[in-house]
Coordinates of C-alpha atoms and ligand atoms in Angstrom, one line a residue:
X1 CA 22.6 5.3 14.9
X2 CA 25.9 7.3 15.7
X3 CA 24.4 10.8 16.1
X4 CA 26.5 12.1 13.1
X5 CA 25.2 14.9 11.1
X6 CA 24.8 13.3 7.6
X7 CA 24.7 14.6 3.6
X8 CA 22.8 13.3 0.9
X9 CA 22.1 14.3 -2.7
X10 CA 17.8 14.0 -2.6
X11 CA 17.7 14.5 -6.2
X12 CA 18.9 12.3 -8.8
X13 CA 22.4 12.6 -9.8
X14 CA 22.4 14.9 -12.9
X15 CA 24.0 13.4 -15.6
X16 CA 25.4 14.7 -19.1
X17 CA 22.2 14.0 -20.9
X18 CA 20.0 14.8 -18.1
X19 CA 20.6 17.8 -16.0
X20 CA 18.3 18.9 -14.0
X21 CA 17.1 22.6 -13.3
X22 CA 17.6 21.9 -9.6
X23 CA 19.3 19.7 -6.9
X24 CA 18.6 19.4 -3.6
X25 CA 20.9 18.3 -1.3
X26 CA 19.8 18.0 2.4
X27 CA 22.1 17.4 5.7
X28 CA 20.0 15.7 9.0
X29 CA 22.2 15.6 12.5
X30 CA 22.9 18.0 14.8
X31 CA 25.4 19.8 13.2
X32 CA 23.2 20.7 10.1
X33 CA 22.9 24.2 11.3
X34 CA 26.9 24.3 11.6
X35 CA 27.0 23.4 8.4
X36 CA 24.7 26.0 6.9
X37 CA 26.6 28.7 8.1
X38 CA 30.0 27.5 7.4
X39 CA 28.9 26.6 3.5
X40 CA 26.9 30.6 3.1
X41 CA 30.1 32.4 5.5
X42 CA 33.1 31.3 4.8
X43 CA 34.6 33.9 7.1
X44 CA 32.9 32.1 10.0
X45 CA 34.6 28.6 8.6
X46 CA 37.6 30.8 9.0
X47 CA 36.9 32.2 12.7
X48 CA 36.0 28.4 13.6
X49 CA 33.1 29.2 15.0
X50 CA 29.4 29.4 13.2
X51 CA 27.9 31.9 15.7
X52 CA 24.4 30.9 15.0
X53 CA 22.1 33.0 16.3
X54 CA 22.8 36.1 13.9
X55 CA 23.9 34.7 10.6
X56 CA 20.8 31.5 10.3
X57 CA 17.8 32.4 9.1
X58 CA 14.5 31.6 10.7
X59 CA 13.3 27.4 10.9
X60 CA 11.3 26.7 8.1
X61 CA 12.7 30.3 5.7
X62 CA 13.4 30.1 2.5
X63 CA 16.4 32.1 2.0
X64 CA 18.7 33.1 -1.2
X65 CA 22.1 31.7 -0.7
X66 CA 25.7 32.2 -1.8
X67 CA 27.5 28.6 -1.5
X68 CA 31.2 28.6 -0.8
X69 CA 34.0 26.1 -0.6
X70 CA 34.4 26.5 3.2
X71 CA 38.0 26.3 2.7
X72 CA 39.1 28.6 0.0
X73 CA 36.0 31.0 0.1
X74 CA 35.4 30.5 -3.6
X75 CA 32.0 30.9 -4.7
X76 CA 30.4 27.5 -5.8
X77 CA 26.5 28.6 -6.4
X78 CA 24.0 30.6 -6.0
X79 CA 20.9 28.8 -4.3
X80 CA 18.2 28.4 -1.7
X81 CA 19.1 27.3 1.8
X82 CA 16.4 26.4 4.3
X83 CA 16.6 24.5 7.8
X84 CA 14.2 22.9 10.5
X85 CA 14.8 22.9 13.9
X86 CA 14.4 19.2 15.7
X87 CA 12.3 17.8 16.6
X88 CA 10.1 19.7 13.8
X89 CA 11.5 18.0 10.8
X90 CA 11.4 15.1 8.5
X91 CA 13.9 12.5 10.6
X92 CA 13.5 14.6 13.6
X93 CA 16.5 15.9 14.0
X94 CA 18.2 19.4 13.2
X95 CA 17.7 19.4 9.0
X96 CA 19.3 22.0 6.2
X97 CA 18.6 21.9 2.9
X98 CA 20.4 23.7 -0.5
X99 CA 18.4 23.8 -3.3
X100 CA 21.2 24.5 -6.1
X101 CA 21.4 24.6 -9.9
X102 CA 21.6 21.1 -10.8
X103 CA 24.6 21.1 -12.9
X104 CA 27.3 17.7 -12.6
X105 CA 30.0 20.2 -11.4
X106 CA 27.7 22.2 -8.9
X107 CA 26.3 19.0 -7.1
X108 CA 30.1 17.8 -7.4
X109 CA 31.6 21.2 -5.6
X110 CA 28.8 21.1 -3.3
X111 CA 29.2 17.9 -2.2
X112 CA 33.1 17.8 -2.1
X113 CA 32.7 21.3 0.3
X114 CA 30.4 19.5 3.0
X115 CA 32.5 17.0 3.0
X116 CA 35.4 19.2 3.2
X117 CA 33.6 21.0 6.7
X118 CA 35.4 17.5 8.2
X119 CA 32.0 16.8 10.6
X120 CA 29.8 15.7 8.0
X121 CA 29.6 12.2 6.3
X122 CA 28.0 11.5 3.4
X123 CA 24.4 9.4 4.3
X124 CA 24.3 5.5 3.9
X125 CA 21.5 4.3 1.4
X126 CA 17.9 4.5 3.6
X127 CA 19.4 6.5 6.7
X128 CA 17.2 9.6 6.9
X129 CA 14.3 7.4 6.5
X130 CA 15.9 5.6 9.3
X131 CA 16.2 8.5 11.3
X132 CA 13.2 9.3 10.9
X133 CA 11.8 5.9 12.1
X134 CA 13.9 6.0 15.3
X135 CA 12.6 9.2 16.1
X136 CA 9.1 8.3 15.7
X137 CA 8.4 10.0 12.8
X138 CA 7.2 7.3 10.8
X139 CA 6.2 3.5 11.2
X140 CA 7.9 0.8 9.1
X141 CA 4.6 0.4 6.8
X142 CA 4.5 4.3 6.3
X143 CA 8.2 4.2 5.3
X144 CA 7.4 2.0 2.9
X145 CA 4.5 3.1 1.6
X146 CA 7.2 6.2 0.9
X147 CA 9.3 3.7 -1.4
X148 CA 6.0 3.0 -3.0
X149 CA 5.1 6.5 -3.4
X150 CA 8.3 7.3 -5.2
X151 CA 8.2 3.7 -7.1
X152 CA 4.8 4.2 -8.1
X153 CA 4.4 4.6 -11.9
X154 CA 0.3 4.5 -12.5
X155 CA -2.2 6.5 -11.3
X156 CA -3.6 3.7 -9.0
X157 CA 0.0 3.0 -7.3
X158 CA 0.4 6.4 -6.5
X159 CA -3.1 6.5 -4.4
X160 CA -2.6 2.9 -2.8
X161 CA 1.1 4.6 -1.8
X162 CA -0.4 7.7 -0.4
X163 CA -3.4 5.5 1.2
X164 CA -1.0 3.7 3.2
X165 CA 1.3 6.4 4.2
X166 CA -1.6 8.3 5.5
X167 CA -1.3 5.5 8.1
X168 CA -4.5 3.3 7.3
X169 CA -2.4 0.3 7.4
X170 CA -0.7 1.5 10.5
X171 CA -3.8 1.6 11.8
X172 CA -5.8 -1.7 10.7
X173 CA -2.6 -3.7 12.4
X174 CA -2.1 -1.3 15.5
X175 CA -5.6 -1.8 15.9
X176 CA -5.6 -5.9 15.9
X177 CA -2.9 -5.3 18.6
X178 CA -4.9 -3.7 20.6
X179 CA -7.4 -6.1 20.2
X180 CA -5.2 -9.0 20.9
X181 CA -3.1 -7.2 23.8
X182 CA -6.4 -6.8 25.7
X183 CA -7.5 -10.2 25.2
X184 CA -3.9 -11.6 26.8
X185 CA -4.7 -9.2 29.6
X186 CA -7.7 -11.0 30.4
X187 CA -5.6 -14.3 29.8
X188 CA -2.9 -13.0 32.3
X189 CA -4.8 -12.1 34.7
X190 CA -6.7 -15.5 34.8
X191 CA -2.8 -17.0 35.0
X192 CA -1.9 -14.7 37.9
X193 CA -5.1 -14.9 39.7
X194 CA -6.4 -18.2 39.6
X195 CA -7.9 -18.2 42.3
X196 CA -10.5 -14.9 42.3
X197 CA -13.7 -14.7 40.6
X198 CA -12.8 -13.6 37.3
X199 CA -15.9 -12.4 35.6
X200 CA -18.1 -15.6 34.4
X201 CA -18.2 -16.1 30.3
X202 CA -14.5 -14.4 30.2
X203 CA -12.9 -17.8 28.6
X204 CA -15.6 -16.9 25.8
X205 CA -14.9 -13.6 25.7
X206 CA -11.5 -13.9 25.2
X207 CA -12.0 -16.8 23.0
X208 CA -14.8 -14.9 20.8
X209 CA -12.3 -12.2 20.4
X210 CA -9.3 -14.6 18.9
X211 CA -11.7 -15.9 16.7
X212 CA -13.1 -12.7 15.6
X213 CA -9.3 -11.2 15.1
X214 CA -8.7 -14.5 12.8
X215 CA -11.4 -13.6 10.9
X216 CA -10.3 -10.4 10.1
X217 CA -6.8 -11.4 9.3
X218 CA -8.1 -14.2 7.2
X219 CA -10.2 -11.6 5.0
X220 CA -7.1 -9.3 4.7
X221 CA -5.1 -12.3 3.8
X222 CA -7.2 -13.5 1.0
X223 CA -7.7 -10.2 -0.1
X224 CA -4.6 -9.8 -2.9
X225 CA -5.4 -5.9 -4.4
X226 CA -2.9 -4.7 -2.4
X227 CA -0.5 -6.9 -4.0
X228 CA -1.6 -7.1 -7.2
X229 CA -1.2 -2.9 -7.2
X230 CA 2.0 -2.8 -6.6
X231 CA 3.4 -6.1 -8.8
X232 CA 0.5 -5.5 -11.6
X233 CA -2.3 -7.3 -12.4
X234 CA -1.5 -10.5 -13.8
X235 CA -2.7 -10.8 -17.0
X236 CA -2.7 -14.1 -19.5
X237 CA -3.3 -13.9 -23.2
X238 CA -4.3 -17.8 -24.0
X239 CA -5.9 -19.8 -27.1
X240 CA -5.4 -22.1 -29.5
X241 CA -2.2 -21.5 -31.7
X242 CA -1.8 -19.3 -34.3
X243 CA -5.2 -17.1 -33.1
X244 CA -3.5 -14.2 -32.9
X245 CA -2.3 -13.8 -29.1
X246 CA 1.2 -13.1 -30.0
X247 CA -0.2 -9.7 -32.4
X248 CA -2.5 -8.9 -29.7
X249 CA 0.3 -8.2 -27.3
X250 CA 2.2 -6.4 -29.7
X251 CA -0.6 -4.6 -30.1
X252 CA -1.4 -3.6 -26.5
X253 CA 2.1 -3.1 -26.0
X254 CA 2.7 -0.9 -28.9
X255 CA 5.3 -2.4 -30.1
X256 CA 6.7 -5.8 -31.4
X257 CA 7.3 -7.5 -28.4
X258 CA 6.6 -11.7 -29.1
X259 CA 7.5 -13.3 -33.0
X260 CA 4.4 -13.1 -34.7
X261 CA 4.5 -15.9 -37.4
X262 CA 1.7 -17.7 -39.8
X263 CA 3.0 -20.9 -38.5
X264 CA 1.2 -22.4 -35.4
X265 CA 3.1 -23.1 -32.5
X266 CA 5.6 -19.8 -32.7
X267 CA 5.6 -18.5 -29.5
X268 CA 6.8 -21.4 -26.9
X269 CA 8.0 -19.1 -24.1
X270 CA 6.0 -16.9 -21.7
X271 CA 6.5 -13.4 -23.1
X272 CA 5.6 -10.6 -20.4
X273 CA 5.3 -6.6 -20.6
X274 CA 4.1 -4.0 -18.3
X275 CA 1.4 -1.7 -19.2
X276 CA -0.3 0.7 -18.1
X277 CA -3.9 -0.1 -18.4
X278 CA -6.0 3.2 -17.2
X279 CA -4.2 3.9 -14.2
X280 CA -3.7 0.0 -13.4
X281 CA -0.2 -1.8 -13.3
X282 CA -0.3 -4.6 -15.7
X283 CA 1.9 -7.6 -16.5
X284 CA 0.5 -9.0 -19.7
X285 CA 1.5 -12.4 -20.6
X286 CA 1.5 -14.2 -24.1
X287 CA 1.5 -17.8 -23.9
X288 CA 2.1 -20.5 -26.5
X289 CA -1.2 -21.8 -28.2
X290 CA -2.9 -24.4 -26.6
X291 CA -2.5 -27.6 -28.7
X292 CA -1.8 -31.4 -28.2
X293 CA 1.6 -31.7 -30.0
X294 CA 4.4 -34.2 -30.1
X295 CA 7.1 -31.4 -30.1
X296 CA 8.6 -32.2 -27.0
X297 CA 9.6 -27.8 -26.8
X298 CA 6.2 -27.1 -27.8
X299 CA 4.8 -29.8 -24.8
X300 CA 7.1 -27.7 -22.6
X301 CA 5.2 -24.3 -23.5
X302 CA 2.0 -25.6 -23.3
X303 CA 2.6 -26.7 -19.7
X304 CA 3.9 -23.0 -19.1
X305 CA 1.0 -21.2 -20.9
X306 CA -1.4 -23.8 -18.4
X307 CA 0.5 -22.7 -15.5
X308 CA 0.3 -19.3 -16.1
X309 CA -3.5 -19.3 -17.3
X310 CA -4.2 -20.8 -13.6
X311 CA -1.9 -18.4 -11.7
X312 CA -3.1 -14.6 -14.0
X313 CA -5.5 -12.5 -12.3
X314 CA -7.6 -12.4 -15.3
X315 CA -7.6 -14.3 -18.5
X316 CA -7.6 -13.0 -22.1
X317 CA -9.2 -16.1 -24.9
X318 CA -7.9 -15.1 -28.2
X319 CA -10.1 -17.3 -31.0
X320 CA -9.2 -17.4 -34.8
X321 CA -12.6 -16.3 -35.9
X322 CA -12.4 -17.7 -39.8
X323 CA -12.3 -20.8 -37.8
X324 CA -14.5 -22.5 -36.1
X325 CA -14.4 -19.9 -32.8
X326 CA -17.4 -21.4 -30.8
X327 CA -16.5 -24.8 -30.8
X328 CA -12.9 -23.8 -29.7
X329 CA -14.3 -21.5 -27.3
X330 CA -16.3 -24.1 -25.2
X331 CA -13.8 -26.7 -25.3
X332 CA -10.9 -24.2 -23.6
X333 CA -13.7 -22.6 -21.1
X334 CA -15.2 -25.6 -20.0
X335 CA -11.5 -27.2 -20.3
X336 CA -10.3 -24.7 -17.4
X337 CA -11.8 -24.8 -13.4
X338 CA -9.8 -21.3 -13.4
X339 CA -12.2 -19.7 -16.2
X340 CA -14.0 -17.0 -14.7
X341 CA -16.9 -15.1 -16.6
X342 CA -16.9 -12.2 -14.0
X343 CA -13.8 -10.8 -15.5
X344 CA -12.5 -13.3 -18.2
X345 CA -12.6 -12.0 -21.4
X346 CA -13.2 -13.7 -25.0
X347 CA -11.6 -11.9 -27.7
X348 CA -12.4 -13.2 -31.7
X349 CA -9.4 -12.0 -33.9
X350 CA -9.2 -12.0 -37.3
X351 CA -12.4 -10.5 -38.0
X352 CA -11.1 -8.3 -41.3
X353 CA -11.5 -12.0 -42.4
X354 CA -15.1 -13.1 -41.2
X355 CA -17.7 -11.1 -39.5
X356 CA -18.6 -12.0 -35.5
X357 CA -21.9 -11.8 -34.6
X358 CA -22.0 -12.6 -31.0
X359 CA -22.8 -10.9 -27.9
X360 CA -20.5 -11.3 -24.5
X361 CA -17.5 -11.4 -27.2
X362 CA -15.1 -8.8 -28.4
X363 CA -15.0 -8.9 -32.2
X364 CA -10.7 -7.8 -33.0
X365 CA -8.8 -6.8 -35.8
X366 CA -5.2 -7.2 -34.3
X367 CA -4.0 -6.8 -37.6
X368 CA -6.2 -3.1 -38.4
X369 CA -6.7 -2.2 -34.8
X370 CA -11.1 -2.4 -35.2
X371 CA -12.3 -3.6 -31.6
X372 CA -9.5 -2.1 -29.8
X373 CA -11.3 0.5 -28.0
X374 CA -13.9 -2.5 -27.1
X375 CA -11.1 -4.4 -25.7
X376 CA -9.7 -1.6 -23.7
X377 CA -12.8 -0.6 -21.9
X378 CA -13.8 -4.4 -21.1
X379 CA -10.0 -4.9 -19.6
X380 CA -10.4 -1.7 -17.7
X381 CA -13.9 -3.0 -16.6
X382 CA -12.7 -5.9 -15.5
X383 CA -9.3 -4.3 -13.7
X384 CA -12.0 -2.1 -11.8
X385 CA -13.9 -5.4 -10.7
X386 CA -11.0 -7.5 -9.6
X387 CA -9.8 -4.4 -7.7
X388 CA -12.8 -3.0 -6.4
X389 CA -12.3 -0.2 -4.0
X390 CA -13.7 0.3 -0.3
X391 CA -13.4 -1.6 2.5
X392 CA -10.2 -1.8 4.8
X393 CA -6.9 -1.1 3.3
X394 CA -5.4 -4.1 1.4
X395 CA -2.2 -6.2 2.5
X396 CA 0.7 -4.8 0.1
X397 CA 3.7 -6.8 0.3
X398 CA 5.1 -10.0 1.3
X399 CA 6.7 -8.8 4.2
X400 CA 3.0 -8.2 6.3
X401 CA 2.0 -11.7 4.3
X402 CA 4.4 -13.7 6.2
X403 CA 4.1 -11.9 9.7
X404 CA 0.2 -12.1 9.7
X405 CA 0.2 -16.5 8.1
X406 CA 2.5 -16.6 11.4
X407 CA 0.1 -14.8 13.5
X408 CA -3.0 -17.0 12.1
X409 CA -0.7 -19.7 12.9
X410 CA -0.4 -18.9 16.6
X411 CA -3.8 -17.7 17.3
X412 CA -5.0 -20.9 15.7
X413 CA -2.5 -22.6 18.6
X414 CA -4.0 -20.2 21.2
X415 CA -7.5 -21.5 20.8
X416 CA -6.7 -25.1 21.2
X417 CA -4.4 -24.6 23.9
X418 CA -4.6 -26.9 26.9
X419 CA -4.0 -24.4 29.3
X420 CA -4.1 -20.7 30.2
X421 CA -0.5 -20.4 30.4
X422 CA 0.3 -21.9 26.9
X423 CA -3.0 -19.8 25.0
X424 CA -1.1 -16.8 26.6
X425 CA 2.2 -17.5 25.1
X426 CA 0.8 -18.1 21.7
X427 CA -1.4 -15.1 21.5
X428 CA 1.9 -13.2 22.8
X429 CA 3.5 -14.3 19.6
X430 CA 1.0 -13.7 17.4
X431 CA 1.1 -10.0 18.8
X432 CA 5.0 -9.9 18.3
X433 CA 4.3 -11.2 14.7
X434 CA 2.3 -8.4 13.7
X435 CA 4.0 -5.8 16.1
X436 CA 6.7 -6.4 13.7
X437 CA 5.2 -5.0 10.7
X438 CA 4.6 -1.3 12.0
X439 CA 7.7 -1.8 13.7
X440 CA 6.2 -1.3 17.2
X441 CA 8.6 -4.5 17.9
X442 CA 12.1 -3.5 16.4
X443 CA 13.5 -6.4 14.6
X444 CA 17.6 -4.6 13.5
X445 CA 17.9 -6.7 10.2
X446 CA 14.3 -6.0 9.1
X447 CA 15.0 -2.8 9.3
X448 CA 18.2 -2.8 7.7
X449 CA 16.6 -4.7 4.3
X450 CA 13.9 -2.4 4.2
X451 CA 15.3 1.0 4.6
X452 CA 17.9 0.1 1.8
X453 CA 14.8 0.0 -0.7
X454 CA 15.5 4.0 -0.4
X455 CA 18.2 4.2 -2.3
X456 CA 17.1 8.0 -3.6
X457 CA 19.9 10.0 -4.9
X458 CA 22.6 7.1 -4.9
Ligands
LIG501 N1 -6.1 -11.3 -41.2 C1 -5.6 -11.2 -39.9 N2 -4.5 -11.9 -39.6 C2 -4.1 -11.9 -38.3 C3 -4.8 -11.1 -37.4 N3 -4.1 -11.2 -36.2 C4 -3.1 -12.1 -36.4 N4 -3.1 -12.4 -37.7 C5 -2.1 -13.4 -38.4 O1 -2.3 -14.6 -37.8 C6 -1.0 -15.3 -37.8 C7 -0.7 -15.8 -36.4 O2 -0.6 -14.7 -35.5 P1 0.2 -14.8 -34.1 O3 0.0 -13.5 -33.5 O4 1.6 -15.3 -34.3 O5 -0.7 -15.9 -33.5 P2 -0.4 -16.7 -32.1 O6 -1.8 -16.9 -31.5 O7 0.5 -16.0 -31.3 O8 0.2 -18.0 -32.6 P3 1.1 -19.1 -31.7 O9 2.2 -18.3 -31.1 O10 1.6 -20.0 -32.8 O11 0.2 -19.8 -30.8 C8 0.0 -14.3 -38.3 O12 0.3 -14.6 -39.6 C9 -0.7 -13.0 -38.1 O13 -0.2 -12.0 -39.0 C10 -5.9 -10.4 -37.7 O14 -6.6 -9.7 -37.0 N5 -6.3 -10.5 -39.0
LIG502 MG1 2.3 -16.5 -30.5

């Protein structure tokens, strides 16, 4: 950090076609204040001096604004100015904001007239969230739970995001630190004390306690809500070919995504869209019907639509049913070790053509739309199952994935260890390995590839 007082646009860029009624542009360094004054007094740009005391309003005041162009006193807009006096802002540091009319020339003159002040630079993508880490204002799994706040685009995103920047994953990880850290205290001591009486049963202590932290890690780790949230939940449309799966994802989607066609075998490759599915994120997949076939393409996308059936979160069984349904039906269940009745769901299309009586089914028109609603509340269902809420925060991204396999990995090491010394060094990794998802232990690149997922206002 090079203690220079920085300027950012926080709103989007306004565009031709999308203006916006306001923009905010916010300055963080110690020179913000400075920069207030000079931008609402151009005299005092003049004089060289900003003579603070008089002309700033008070911390945390919202105040109507003149802007000028420090250096030819013209009027730019008319605005609100605000500012927050370190440490008692977001980054920490001395903060001012403008809120201004959010016209392309306004932003553009504004921007062009801090600039012009000659000690401000304009802000590098993800460096007030930066700031704000280094000043302690925020740990690196609240800072990204910010990215996920503003990413977030369904109703169940934006909860997991404000979950987590509340700090409850902060706190489930700084918690398994402490747990650990105390443990390796007993462990040291035993290393530098070999000698004294160290309490009887302490080996198991210490060793009950690895095992008990592995336990929880493993649960976390197993546990895939988190993930699924913020990548969707993955959804696969399979069948036999020419059941309909193709117009049921148009149909879903609302539009005509994947070639419907009344020759089996159209669709070959894996055809996604995202939905929202009552507040879920959902990737929904259409695959190619599931056929023996000597069309070495068709071979190609039946593999795929396998694959994917094994990997989705939840499977969708699209039968033809003016065919024979049932007998399809137990042959691709019973086919697959992946089918799961919990939250699987058969759908029989076509039945504008012949009635379904059947219960544990949903009877589908794809072509009129009748059994929609059916559908839709037995995919919601079944989104609420697989994600069922309570319980300790889930693991939300790949980043804490990979610390916390190479913390398992370690304290696995630690309980097998030969000696004191060599458990000790292995739970001390496995301690630096999750210190290094709140950020308690700094790790400079990490921090560089994740602040830059803020690009806000670039
Ligand atoms: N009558 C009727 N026809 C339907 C219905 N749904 C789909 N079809 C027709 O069935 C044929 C096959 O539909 P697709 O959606 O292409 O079927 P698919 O399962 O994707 O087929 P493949 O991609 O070949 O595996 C098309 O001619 C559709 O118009 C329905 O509910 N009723
Ligand atoms: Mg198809």
């Amino acid at each position: 950090m090079d203690g220079a007082t920085i300027y950012a646009l926080g709103t989007p860029a306004p565009s031709r076609a999308a203006p916006g009624a306001i923009s905010v542009i916010r300055l963080s360094g110690p020179r913000a204040p400075d920069a207030l004054i000079f931008l609402t007094e151009p005299r005092a740009f003049e004089r060289g001096h900003s003579a603070r005391d008089p002309a700033l309003p008070e911390p945390r005041r919202m105040v109507v604004r003149t802007v000028f162009d420090p250096s030819t006193g013209e009027e730019i807009d008319r605005g609100l100015a605000v500012w927050f006096e370190a440490p008692n802002s977001e980054t920490g540091e001395m903060m001012a904001e403008l809120h201004l009319h959010g016209g392309r020339a306004v932003v553009g003159a504004a921007l062009a007239a801090i600039g012009k002040l000659g000690f401000c630079r304009l802000a590098e993508p993800g460096e007030f969230t930066r700031r704000a880490f280094e000043h302690g204002k925020l740990d690196l799994t609240r800072a990204e739970a910010i990215a996920d706040l503003v990413a977030a685009e369904t109703e169940q995103q934006r909860r997991q995001a404000l979950q987590q920047m509340d700090g409850a994953l902060h706190r489930l990880y700084e918690d398994w630190r402490t747990l650990g850290l105390r443990a390796l205290a007993h462990l040291e001591a035993a290393i530098d004390f070999p000698d004294e009486d160290l309490p009887t049963g302490l080996a198991a202590a210490v060793r009950d306690g690895i095992t008990e932290l592995q336990g929880e890690i493993a649960a976390h780790l197993d546990d895939r809500r988190g993930e699924r949230l913020r990548e969707g939940i993955n959804i696969a449309i399979i069948g036999p070919p020419n059941a309909g799966k193709s117009s049921l994802l148009n149909l879903l989607a609302r539009r005509d995504a994947a070639i419907v066609s009344e020759s089996a075998g159209t669709t070959r490759d894996i055809i996604e869209v995202h939905l929202d599915l009552g507040g879920w994120p959902v990737v929904l997949a259409d695959t190619a019907g599931l056929r023996a076939t000597a069309d070495a393409i068709e071979q190609e996308g039946v593999r795929r639509a396998r694959a994917r059936a094994r990997a989705a979160d939840l499977r969708l069984l699209v039968l033809d049913a003016s065919a024979d349904w049932k007998a399809a039906m137990h042959e691709l269940t019973a086919a697959s070790e992946h089918w799961n009745p919990a939250h699987d769901i058969v759908v029989v299309n076509k039945v504008d053509l012949a009635a379904v009586d059947a219960v544990g089914v949903v009877a589908l028109s794809a072509k009129s739309g009748a059994g929609l609603p059916e559908l839709l509340a037995r995919l919601e269902r079944s989104a609420a199952a697989l994600m069922e809420e309570g319980g300790p925060p889930p693991l939300t991204r790949a980043r804490h994935r990979e610390a916390l396999v190479e913390a398992q990995a370690a304290l696995g090491r630690a309980l097998i260890a030969p000696e004191v010394a060599l458990a000790a060094e292995d739970l001390r990794l496995a301690m630096r390995a999750i210190g290094r998802i709140t950020g308690t232990v700094r790790i400079d690149e990490l921090l560089d590839v994740i602040f830059r997922d803020f690009c806000i206002g670039k």
